[in-house]
Short mmCIF file of C-alpha atoms and ligand atoms in Angstrom, two decimals:
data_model
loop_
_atom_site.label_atom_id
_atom_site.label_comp_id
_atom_site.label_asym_id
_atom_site.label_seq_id
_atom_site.Cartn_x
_atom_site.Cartn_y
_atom_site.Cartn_z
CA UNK A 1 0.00 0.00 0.00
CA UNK A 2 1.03 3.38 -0.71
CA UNK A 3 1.50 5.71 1.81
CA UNK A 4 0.28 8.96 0.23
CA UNK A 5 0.97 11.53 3.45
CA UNK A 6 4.92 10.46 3.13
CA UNK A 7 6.84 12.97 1.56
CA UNK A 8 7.68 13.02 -2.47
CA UNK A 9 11.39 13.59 -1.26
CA UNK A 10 13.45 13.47 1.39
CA UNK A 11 16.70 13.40 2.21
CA UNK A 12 18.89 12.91 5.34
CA UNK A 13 22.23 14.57 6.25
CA UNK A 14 23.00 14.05 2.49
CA UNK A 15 26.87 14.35 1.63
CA UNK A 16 28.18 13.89 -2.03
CA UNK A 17 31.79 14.26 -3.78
CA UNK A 18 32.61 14.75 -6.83
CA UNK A 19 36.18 14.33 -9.10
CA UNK A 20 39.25 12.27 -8.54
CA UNK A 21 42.28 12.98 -6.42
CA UNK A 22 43.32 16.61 -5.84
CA UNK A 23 40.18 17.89 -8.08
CA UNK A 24 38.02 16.01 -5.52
CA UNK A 25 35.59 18.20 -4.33
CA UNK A 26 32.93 18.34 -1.14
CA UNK A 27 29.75 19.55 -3.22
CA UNK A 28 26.83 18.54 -0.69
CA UNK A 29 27.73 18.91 2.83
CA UNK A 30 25.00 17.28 5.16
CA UNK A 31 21.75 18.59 3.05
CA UNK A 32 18.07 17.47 4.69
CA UNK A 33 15.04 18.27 3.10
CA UNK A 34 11.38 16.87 2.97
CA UNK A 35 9.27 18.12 -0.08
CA UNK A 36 5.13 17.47 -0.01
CA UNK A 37 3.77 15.93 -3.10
CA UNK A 38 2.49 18.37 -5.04
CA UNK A 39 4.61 20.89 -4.08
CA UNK A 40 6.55 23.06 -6.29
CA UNK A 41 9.94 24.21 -4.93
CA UNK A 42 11.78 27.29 -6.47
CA UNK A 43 15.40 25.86 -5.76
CA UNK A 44 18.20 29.20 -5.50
CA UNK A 45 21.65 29.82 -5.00
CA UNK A 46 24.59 31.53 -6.43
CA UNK A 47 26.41 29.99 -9.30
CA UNK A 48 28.59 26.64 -7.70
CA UNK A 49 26.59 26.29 -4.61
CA UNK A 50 25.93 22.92 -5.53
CA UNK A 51 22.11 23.49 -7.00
CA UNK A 52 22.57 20.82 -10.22
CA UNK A 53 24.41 18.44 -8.15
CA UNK A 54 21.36 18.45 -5.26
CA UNK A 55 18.61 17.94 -8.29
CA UNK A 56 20.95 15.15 -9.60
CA UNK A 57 20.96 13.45 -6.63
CA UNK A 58 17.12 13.74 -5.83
CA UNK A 59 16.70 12.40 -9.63
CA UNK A 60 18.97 9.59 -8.72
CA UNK A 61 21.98 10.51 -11.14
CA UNK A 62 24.55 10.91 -8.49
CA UNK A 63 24.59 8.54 -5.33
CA UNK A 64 25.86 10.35 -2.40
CA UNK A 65 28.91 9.27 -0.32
CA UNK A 66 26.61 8.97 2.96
CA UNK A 67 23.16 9.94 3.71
CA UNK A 68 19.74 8.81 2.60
CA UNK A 69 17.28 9.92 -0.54
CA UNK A 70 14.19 8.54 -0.67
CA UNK A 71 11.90 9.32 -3.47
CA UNK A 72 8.14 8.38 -3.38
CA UNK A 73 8.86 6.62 -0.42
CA UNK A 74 11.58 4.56 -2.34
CA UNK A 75 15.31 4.37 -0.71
CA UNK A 76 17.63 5.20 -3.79
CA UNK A 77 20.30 3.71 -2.07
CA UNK A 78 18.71 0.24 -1.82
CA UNK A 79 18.27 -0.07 -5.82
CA UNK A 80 20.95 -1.42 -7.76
CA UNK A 81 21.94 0.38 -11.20
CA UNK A 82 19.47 -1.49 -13.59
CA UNK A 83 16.65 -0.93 -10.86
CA UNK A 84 17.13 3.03 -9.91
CA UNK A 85 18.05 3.26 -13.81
CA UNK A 86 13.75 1.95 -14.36
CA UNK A 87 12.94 3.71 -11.32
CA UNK A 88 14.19 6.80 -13.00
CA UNK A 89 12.53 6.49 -15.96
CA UNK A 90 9.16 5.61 -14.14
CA UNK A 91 8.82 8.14 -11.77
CA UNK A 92 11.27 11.36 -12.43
CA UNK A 93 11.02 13.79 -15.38
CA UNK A 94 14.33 15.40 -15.57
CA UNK A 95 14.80 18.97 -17.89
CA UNK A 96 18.01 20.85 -18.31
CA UNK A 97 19.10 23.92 -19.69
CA UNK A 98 20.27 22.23 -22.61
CA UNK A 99 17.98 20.02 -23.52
CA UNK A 100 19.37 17.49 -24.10
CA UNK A 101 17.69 15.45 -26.67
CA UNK A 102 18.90 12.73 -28.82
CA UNK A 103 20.04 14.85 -32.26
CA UNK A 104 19.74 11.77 -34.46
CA UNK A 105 15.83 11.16 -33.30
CA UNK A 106 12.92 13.09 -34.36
CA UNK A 107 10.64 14.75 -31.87
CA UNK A 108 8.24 12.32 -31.87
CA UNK A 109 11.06 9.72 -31.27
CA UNK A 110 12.37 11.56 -28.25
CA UNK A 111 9.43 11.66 -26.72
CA UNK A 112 8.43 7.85 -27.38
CA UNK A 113 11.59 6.69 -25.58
CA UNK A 114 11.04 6.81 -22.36
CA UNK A 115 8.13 5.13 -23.07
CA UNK A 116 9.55 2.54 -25.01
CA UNK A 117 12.02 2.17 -22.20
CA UNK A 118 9.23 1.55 -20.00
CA UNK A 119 7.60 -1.17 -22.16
CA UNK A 120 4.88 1.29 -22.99
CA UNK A 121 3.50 -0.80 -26.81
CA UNK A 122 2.22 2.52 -27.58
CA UNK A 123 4.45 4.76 -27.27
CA UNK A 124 4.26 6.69 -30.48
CA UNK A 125 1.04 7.40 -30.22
CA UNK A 126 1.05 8.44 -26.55
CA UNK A 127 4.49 10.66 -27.76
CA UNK A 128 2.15 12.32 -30.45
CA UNK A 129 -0.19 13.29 -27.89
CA UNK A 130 2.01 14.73 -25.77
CA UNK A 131 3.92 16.75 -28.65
CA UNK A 132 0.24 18.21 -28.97
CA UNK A 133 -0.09 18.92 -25.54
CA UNK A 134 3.15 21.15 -25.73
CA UNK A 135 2.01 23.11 -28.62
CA UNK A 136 4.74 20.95 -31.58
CA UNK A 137 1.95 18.70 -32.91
CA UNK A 138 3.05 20.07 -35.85
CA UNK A 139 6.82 19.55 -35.75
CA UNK A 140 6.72 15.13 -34.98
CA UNK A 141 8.92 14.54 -37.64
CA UNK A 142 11.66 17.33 -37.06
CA UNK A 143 15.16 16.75 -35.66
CA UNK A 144 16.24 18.73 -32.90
CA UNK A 145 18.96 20.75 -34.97
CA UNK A 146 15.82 22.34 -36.86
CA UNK A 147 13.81 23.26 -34.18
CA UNK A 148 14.55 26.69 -31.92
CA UNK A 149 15.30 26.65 -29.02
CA UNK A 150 12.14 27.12 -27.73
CA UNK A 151 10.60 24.29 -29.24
CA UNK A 152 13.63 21.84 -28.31
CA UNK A 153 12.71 22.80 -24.62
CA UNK A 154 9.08 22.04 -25.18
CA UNK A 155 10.03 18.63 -26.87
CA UNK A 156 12.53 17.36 -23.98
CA UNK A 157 9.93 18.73 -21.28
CA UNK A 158 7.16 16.58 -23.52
CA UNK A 159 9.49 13.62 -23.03
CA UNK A 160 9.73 14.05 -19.41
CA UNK A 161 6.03 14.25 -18.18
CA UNK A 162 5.51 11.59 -21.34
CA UNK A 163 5.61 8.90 -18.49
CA UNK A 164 3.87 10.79 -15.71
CA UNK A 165 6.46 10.97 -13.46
CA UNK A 166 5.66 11.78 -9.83
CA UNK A 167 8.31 13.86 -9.32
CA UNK A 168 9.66 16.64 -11.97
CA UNK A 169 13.15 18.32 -11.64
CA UNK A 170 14.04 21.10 -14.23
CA UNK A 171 17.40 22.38 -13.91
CA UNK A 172 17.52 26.58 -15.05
CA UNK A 173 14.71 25.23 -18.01
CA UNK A 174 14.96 28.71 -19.43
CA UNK A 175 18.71 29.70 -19.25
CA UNK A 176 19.34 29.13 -22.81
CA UNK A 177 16.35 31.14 -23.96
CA UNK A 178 15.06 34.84 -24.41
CA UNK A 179 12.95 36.11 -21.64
CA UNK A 180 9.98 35.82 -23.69
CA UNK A 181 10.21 32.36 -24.45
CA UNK A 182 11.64 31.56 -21.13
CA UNK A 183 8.44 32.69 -20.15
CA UNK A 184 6.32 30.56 -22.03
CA UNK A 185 8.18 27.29 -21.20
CA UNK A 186 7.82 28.30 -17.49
CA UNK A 187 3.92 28.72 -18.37
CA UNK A 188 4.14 25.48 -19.98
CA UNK A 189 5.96 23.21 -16.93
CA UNK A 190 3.49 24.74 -14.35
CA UNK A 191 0.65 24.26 -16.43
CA UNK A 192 1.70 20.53 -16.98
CA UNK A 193 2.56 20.12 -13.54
CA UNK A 194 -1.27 21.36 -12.64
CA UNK A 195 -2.57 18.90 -15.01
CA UNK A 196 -1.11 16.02 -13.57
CA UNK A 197 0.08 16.84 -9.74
CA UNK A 198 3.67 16.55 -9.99
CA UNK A 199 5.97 17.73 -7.46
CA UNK A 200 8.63 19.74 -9.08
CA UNK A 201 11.79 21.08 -7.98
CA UNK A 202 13.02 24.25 -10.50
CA UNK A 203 16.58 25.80 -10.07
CA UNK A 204 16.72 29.14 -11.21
CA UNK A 205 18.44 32.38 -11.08
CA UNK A 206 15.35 34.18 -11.39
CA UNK A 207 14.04 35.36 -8.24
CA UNK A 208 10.70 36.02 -9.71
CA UNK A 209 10.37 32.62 -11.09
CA UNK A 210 10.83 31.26 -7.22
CA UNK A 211 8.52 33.56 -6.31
CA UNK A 212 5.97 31.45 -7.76
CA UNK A 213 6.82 28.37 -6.58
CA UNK A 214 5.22 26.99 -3.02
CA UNK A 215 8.39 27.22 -1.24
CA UNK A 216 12.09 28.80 -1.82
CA UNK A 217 14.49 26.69 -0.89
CA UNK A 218 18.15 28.51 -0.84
CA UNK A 219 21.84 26.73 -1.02
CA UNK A 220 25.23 27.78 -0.41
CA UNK A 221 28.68 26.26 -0.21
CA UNK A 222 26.80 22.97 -0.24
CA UNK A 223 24.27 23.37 2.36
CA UNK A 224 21.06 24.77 2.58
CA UNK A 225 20.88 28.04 4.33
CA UNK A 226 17.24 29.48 4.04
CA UNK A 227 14.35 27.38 3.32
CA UNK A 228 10.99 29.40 3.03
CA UNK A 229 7.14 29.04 2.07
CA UNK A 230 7.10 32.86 0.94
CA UNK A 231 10.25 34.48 -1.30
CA UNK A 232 10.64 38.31 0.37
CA UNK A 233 12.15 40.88 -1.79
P1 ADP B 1 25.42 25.09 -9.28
O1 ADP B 1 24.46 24.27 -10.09
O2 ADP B 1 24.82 25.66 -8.03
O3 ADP B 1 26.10 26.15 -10.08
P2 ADP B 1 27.02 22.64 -9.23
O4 ADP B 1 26.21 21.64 -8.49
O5 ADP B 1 27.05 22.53 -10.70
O6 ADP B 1 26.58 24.10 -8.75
O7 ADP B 1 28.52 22.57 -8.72
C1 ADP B 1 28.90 22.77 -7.38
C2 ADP B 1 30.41 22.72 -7.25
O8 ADP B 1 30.87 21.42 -7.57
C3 ADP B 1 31.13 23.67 -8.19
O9 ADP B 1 32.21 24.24 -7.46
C4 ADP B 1 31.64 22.76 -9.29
O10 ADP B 1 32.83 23.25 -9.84
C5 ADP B 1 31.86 21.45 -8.57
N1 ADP B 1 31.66 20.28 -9.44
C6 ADP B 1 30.53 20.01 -10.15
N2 ADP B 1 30.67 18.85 -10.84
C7 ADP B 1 31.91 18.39 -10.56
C8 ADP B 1 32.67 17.23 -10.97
N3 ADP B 1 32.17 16.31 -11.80
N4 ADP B 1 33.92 17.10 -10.46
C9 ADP B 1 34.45 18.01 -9.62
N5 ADP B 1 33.79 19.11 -9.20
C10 ADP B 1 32.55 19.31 -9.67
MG1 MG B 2 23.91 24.38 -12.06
#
């Protein structure tokens, strides 16, 4: 049985390393956090603070040296690498600032792979949908390289609620875009996240994008050092 009160994250005392040898560095020094499904956290911090690192190690892309995440009430640290790999893919949407899509797929392909991954047998069409849902249902057959910016966003953000993830991490989502359309993908990832009551953590530099998120939650030098339900100017 589910226990839907738990907490869509949490994380204990969580410490994480990075590089080998003398370029070995102490990113994460004894981070704890709880996040409420459904809740949308506006994730801040000045540029090395460790913000990506945190939201790859929530998403299950870095293991910590010590401490415990739990996502959905799941222990990371008790899955092996094939198992957190499907976990992943099951419940977590990830979106970066670069996209990151597969150059030699097409849109639609993208977007079916997760679900193809997840042994979804109709994945295209359930990709095709979603393309429409993000306002491309007329770019399926394009390749990344001839879409804008813009649209790339709004393909690899298709591909990441594709599966319904419980839990959706975007990491600075509009930092390669103009304001405008920075605007619109923001739009788009709370409007999505509405739809289908994801919890989503956002890192931005934009102050006014936390702003409208549930809760601000603020790192530096590794550890969290404000964490509140309003943003003050
Ligand atoms: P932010 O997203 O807040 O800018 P990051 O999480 O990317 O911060 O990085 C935090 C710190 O960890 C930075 O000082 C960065 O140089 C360092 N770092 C990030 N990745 C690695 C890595 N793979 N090896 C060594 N140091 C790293
Ligand atoms: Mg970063």
């Amino acid at each position: 049985m589910s226990d839907v009160s738990a907490p869509a994250i949490e994380l204990q005392d969580v410490h994480l390393s990075l590089g080998r040898g003398a370029a070995r560095v102490h990113i994460l020094k004894g981070v704890s956090l709880s996040l409420a499904a459904g809740e949308a956290t506006g994730l801040v911090g000045p540029s090395g603070s460790g913000k990506s690192t945190l939201l790859m190690t929530m998403a299950g892309l870095e293991r910590p040296d010590s401490g415990l995440v739990k996502v959905a009430g799941q222990d990371l640290g008790l899955l092996g690498e094939d198992d957190l790999a499907i976990f992943r893919g099951r419940r977590i949407g990830i979106v970066f600032q670069s996209f990151h899509l597969v150059p030699t797929m097409t849109a639609r392909e993208n977007v079916a792979l997760p679900l193809e991954l997840a042994g979804a047998d109709d994945a295209f069409s359930r990709a095709e949908a979603e393309l429409r849902n993000v306002g491309l249902g007329d770019r399926m057959d394009h390749y990344p390289a001839q879409l804008s910016g813009g649209e790339q966003q709004r393909v690899a953000i298709a591909r990441a609620v594709a599966p319904d993830p419980a839990i959706l991490v975007a990491d600075e989502p509009t930092g390669n875009l103009d304001e405008t359309t920075g605007r619109s993908i923001v739009d788009l990832i709370f409007a999505l996240r509405r739809e289908r009551g994801a919890t989503l953590v956002l890192v931005t530099h934009d102050l006014s994008l936390a702003a409208v998120c549930d809760r601000t939650v603020r790192l530096h030098a590794g550890r969290i050092e404000a964490d509140a339900d309003l943003v003050s100017a």
